[in-house]
Amino acid sequence: VFPWFGLDIGGTLVKLVYFEPKDITAEEEEEEVENLKSIRKYLTSNVAYGSTGIRDVHLELKDLTLCGRKGNLHFIRFPTHDMPAFIQMGSEKHFSSLHTTLCATGGGAYKFEQDFRTMGDLQLCKLDELDCLIKGVLYIDSVGFNGHSECYYFENPTDAERCQKLPFNLENPYPLLLVNIGSGVSILAVYSKENYKRVTGTSLGGGTFFGLCCLLTGCSTFEEALEMASHGDSTKVDKLVRDIYGGDYERFGLPGWAVASSFGNMMSKEKRESVSKEDLARATLVTITNNIGSIARMCALNENINRVVFVGNFLRINTISMRLLAYALDYWSKGQLKALFLEHEGYFGAVGALLELLDSA
Amino acid sequence: GGSLTKLAYYSTVQHKVARVRSFDHSGKDIEHEPLYEISVQEEITARLHFIKFENTYIETCLDFIKDHLVNTETKVIKATGGGAYKFKDLIEKKLGLKVDKEDVMTCLIKGCNFVLKNIPHEVFAYQKDSDTEFRFQTNHPNIFPYLLVNIGSGVSIVKVETEDQFEWIGGSSIGGGTFWGLGALLTKTKKFDELLQLASKGQHTNVDMLVKDVYGGAYQTLGLSGNLIASSFGKSTTADKEFSKEDMAKSLLHMISNDIGQLACLYAKLHNLDKIYFGGFFIRGHPVTMRTITYSINFFSKGEVQALFLRHEGYLGAIGAFLKGAEQDNPNQYSWGENYAGSSGLMSTSPDVFPMQRTRSGTFDMFEMDRLERPLVNLPLLKDPSTYIPDTVDLTDDAMARKYWLTCFEEALDGVAKRAAASQPDSIDASERAEKFRQKYWNKLQTLRQQPFAYGTLTVRSLLDTREHCLNEFNFPDPYSKVKQKENGIALKCFQSVIESLDSLGWEERQFALVKGLLAGNVFDWGAKAVSDVLESEPQFGFEEAKSKLQERPWLEDSYSQWLERLKEGPPHKCALIFADNSGIDIILGVFPFVRELLSRGTEVILACNSGPALNDVTYSESLIVTERIAAMDPVIQSALREEKLLLVQTGSSSPCLDLSRLDKGLAVLVRERETDLVIIEGMGRAIHTNYYAALKCESLKLAVIKNSWLADRLGGKIFSVIFKYEVPCK
């Protein structure tokens, strides 16, 4: 029964995937209730919803076959604080009259369950976020990105001139370390489709970058924060090894360019007064990214896994972080570890939820 | 360092020691002469001094060094830390010495190894919500391998495998500098200490996104509590809300501490290590950061790894730099002991609790270590050296006991000071020094009332040792020397008649009489107020009077029957090690007859006495004279001495208590050589305050008379109750 949705309600963002059937027969069209039609039209004919909802058109998967139906998969996101408005809209569009199941994952599936029931007259099917995440990753990678590879990596990450993004074949994915960077970070070791464990997590994630940027620079969107960061210079804010030792610290094999103390220069009043907001944004981004890289690297060593896949919306339009992760993993592991990335960054949980819906049907 | 200078120097300290020397008695009237001669001599000992002060005083300090650099070939001064670069020129100009900069981490680790080896209660775990914030650890005989996590402006993680072998295995740029720098940006608060203070007042839940903010509750499938931080600063992702300085500082503190703890655990796991010591300015005595780091380590290691801290953490670099400079006369070949009199002790820098001491510790702090004459080692007969704890009661833990003993020592102080002054009637400044001693020890007791953890675990032993150190500091090396001399003389006169009456008894009666004699002798303890009052007022109080004071059998702890059974049924012991207690009646009429009986059974005896004086305890040099005199009267003792079946040794200690993990190496060698199979520990200090629960590999006898009614009460008895504990190790 249409419509097919998958919902992932995170700490900061709600991710919604919608399967738009393209093989609707005239007969079906006839039978289709008005509500359903209007929802389909609303979602597919717009790229923005309200003031905050956005459809990532560039990610749309075309001519997908799902459960014997052909169609397009749409990727939509909006901030979690607009969740009440979303439920309200569902209620106004009489979503509950469609008698469909809404599969949801992420913490919000639990947090908003009550609201869905009382405001939207909807019973949520709650799913575990890590199950969904892995399911989504494996599925999207297997179908590919409209004929291109979903997975990619950076070649020559330590060489700024020669560094380039190249497709990566993830046909035999196991074992892999999956690092999901949302507001916070979860790190999973995946050994097979069913066998995985959460190794650890850290609270220093995308939310930390954005939260600190808001406090330090007064910015108000993630895009703005990233834009600022792209124009800043973190070495004015951070204390580098060479700032302390004049060059490399050979006793420990530390290169002079390595950060010795994040925000370390900010201990001095004069330096605090001479840095720009852009520098601060960049330093925040570098600090958070390097830290995730270093925890991921330690987990990979402890679990004896050498492929690390980074996903999550922190990486959206965030080439700086992706390159930094690729670089850090390669450099500190002396080439032993490889950082991989996926085009659909933050949507795998929602995709997994959609797949669960279809499996259960 | 960035704000504090830590200076380490070596000095020779001249101080007075008491010596005893036997007279030549030939042709003299022995009856009216004292047994031996007591003289006070000057002795020179080596001491390591460590001083910590604010960098603003560096010129004053350099002047001090210049005035005190005597008789030295010193041409260079070793320096480490950030300030080594900053003050290089000044130091070289002022002192005319060349500044040799040493690698920070090498110094840190050298210093760390040194304190771990030489200071019994160096290491502690931090517990916020218990009565005792600082939980001290027993030193493991092998300190390696360990992980040192130094949290300065960044974080360095170093794996230390041996004395000279260590490896930088990782680090993190998110450290103290991040807290300080980012904190200063967020809160406009400039000082590190003030930031910590802000943090201790804040609510991080206003700034951090918690699991329950995302889930509405816990994330149950993963067992993640709702209060866990899901995203640090995850609630400040808005431009239109104001956040309080306190809340942001707290959130930042949690973020950084958790991150460091997580990385430390990951490294510990990768390298299979379970001991992690934390140091660096981020930690240095700050309860707030010790608490958050402890929490984080506990969380991320699921309780498998403990966060450990060091009492002298702030000095490690200076100690290490000093050791680098002193490599020629390698201080590592000696044993060192903390001098409680000259050390300020650990100060809690908790902003709320003790503002006065906080200032003091922040600006000036001292730490002294004395070089011990002889290297100290474990008693080879300890069942498990890594879990051996000498002290019976931990006064840091037991608030009631702590209150009692602190008061007890306070009340006894005037008497001790008076006796000290009286022991040097010929010295014009004796009463002045005695008063200084009284003041110093009184102040120590007051410090310990407020900060019981100042010198490691507080125990009756540490209180006694601190008193001895303070007495020595004011040149009262042996206040009881004359008392001991007199009592030894009196007791020697009774020796033969005691032996005669023992020899007239049947075997079984004699065994009991010997034990009773040993116990009665132990009543003569000037350290116990109940006894010293009697001894002061009744000079004729003697051996028989003491016997009548003893509790009748069954004793409070009574395994006499098993002991008798053992003597009856078992083969004679090969060799007995006896730790003696008091001078006079105790050693001469109590211990020696017992020794004589053992020797007659064919058991060799090692008699161990203290190297230095403590109260009226018999010292090694006194025991030599006493034994010589007994041997002159008694053929059994005489032949045993000649045939080396009775051996006199020193313990290496000057404490009224006994730490079996720090004993003279010579003693340990002998114990092994002679295949010692019986250890006898006598007296309240050695067998009750310490070692009451000590487990040995061989048979042991712990015996004492309880001369303190509070302690008797605690153990369920009355004053003059008897402890006779005969233990056989379980197979």
mmCIF file of N, CA and C in Angstrom, chain B residues 628-667:
data_model
loop_
_atom_site.group_PDB
_atom_site.id
_atom_site.type_symbol
_atom_site.label_atom_id
_atom_site.label_comp_id
_atom_site.label_asym_id
_atom_site.label_seq_id
_atom_site.Cartn_x
_atom_site.Cartn_y
_atom_site.Cartn_z
ATOM 1 N N GLU B 628 75.977 -8.150 74.198
ATOM 2 C CA GLU B 628 77.345 -8.416 74.676
ATOM 3 C C GLU B 628 77.339 -8.651 76.187
ATOM 4 N N ARG B 629 76.592 -7.810 76.903
ATOM 5 C CA ARG B 629 76.543 -7.932 78.360
ATOM 6 C C ARG B 629 75.820 -9.200 78.786
ATOM 7 N N ILE B 630 74.788 -9.545 78.057
ATOM 8 C CA ILE B 630 74.066 -10.780 78.395
ATOM 9 C C ILE B 630 74.957 -11.986 78.140
ATOM 10 N N ALA B 631 75.664 -11.922 76.995
ATOM 11 C CA ALA B 631 76.542 -13.034 76.637
ATOM 12 C C ALA B 631 77.594 -13.268 77.731
ATOM 13 N N ALA B 632 78.024 -12.179 78.353
ATOM 14 C CA ALA B 632 79.021 -12.304 79.419
ATOM 15 C C ALA B 632 78.460 -13.076 80.610
ATOM 16 N N MET B 633 77.124 -13.028 80.783
ATOM 17 C CA MET B 633 76.496 -13.710 81.911
ATOM 18 C C MET B 633 75.971 -15.084 81.540
ATOM 19 N N ASP B 634 75.690 -15.289 80.248
ATOM 20 C CA ASP B 634 74.936 -16.483 79.867
ATOM 21 C C ASP B 634 75.641 -17.278 78.781
ATOM 22 N N PRO B 635 76.050 -18.512 79.107
ATOM 23 C CA PRO B 635 76.809 -19.327 78.146
ATOM 24 C C PRO B 635 76.008 -19.672 76.883
ATOM 25 N N VAL B 636 74.697 -19.813 77.019
ATOM 26 C CA VAL B 636 73.900 -20.176 75.831
ATOM 27 C C VAL B 636 73.983 -19.060 74.788
ATOM 28 N N ILE B 637 73.745 -17.842 75.256
ATOM 29 C CA ILE B 637 73.800 -16.690 74.352
ATOM 30 C C ILE B 637 75.220 -16.525 73.814
ATOM 31 N N GLN B 638 76.167 -16.693 74.684
ATOM 32 C CA GLN B 638 77.559 -16.504 74.290
ATOM 33 C C GLN B 638 77.966 -17.445 73.148
ATOM 34 N N SER B 639 77.649 -18.728 73.314
ATOM 35 C CA SER B 639 78.071 -19.663 72.266
ATOM 36 C C SER B 639 77.263 -19.448 70.988
ATOM 37 N N ALA B 640 75.999 -19.072 71.143
ATOM 38 C CA ALA B 640 75.183 -18.809 69.950
ATOM 39 C C ALA B 640 75.762 -17.646 69.157
ATOM 40 N N LEU B 641 76.226 -16.634 69.864
ATOM 41 C CA LEU B 641 76.832 -15.487 69.188
ATOM 42 C C LEU B 641 78.102 -15.912 68.469
ATOM 43 N N ARG B 642 78.880 -16.686 69.157
ATOM 44 C CA ARG B 642 80.163 -17.103 68.611
ATOM 45 C C ARG B 642 79.965 -17.981 67.383
ATOM 46 N N GLU B 643 78.979 -18.844 67.471
ATOM 47 C CA GLU B 643 78.732 -19.778 66.361
ATOM 48 C C GLU B 643 77.804 -19.173 65.303
ATOM 49 N N GLU B 644 77.512 -17.924 65.476
ATOM 50 C CA GLU B 644 76.627 -17.218 64.544
ATOM 51 C C GLU B 644 75.264 -17.890 64.399
ATOM 52 N N LYS B 645 74.769 -18.350 65.535
ATOM 53 C CA LYS B 645 73.395 -18.871 65.541
ATOM 54 C C LYS B 645 72.444 -17.809 66.054
ATOM 55 N N LEU B 646 73.008 -16.831 66.715
ATOM 56 C CA LEU B 646 72.234 -15.644 67.075
ATOM 57 C C LEU B 646 72.845 -14.476 66.306
ATOM 58 N N LEU B 647 72.014 -13.846 65.479
ATOM 59 C CA LEU B 647 72.520 -12.770 64.631
ATOM 60 C C LEU B 647 71.748 -11.496 64.913
ATOM 61 N N LEU B 648 72.492 -10.402 65.057
ATOM 62 C CA LEU B 648 71.826 -9.127 65.286
ATOM 63 C C LEU B 648 71.841 -8.327 63.985
ATOM 64 N N VAL B 649 70.682 -7.816 63.609
ATOM 65 C CA VAL B 649 70.605 -7.030 62.364
ATOM 66 C C VAL B 649 69.790 -5.768 62.602
ATOM 67 N N GLN B 650 69.902 -4.850 61.656
ATOM 68 C CA GLN B 650 69.064 -3.652 61.748
ATOM 69 C C GLN B 650 67.948 -3.690 60.701
ATOM 70 N N THR B 651 66.862 -3.025 61.059
ATOM 71 C CA THR B 651 65.678 -3.083 60.185
ATOM 72 C C THR B 651 65.744 -2.080 59.033
ATOM 73 N N GLY B 652 66.588 -1.053 59.181
ATOM 74 C CA GLY B 652 66.619 0.010 58.167
ATOM 75 C C GLY B 652 65.611 1.101 58.487
ATOM 76 N N SER B 653 64.891 0.921 59.572
ATOM 77 C CA SER B 653 63.805 1.847 59.887
ATOM 78 C C SER B 653 64.090 2.621 61.174
ATOM 79 N N SER B 654 63.414 3.755 61.323
ATOM 80 C CA SER B 654 63.480 4.497 62.590
ATOM 81 C C SER B 654 62.062 4.796 63.042
ATOM 82 N N SER B 655 61.192 3.842 62.809
ATOM 83 C CA SER B 655 59.790 4.060 63.120
ATOM 84 C C SER B 655 59.358 3.128 64.243
ATOM 85 N N PRO B 656 58.445 3.573 65.090
ATOM 86 C CA PRO B 656 57.912 2.669 66.105
ATOM 87 C C PRO B 656 57.005 1.594 65.492
ATOM 88 N N CYS B 657 56.683 1.754 64.224
ATOM 89 C CA CYS B 657 55.884 0.749 63.533
ATOM 90 C C CYS B 657 56.770 -0.021 62.552
ATOM 91 N N LEU B 658 56.177 -0.877 61.785
ATOM 92 C CA LEU B 658 56.993 -1.751 60.942
ATOM 93 C C LEU B 658 56.344 -1.917 59.569
ATOM 94 N N ASP B 659 57.103 -1.516 58.547
ATOM 95 C CA ASP B 659 56.646 -1.711 57.175
ATOM 96 C C ASP B 659 57.477 -2.828 56.562
ATOM 97 N N LEU B 660 56.867 -3.986 56.424
ATOM 98 C CA LEU B 660 57.630 -5.158 55.950
ATOM 99 C C LEU B 660 57.995 -5.061 54.474
ATOM 100 N N SER B 661 57.512 -4.004 53.798
ATOM 101 C CA SER B 661 57.891 -3.854 52.396
ATOM 102 C C SER B 661 59.076 -2.900 52.243
ATOM 103 N N ARG B 662 59.515 -2.338 53.345
ATOM 104 C CA ARG B 662 60.692 -1.460 53.294
ATOM 105 C C ARG B 662 61.636 -1.843 54.427
ATOM 106 N N LEU B 663 62.385 -2.918 54.189
ATOM 107 C CA LEU B 663 63.318 -3.404 55.199
ATOM 108 C C LEU B 663 64.727 -3.406 54.635
ATOM 109 N N ASP B 664 65.693 -3.339 55.554
ATOM 110 C CA ASP B 664 67.095 -3.348 55.174
ATOM 111 C C ASP B 664 67.423 -4.565 54.306
ATOM 112 N N LYS B 665 68.144 -4.270 53.237
ATOM 113 C CA LYS B 665 68.475 -5.333 52.279
ATOM 114 C C LYS B 665 69.273 -6.467 52.942
ATOM 115 N N GLY B 666 70.180 -6.081 53.855
ATOM 116 C CA GLY B 666 70.998 -7.074 54.553
ATOM 117 C C GLY B 666 70.139 -8.052 55.332
ATOM 118 N N LEU B 667 69.105 -7.511 55.961
ATOM 119 C CA LEU B 667 68.180 -8.357 56.716
ATOM 120 C C LEU B 667 67.510 -9.364 55.771
#
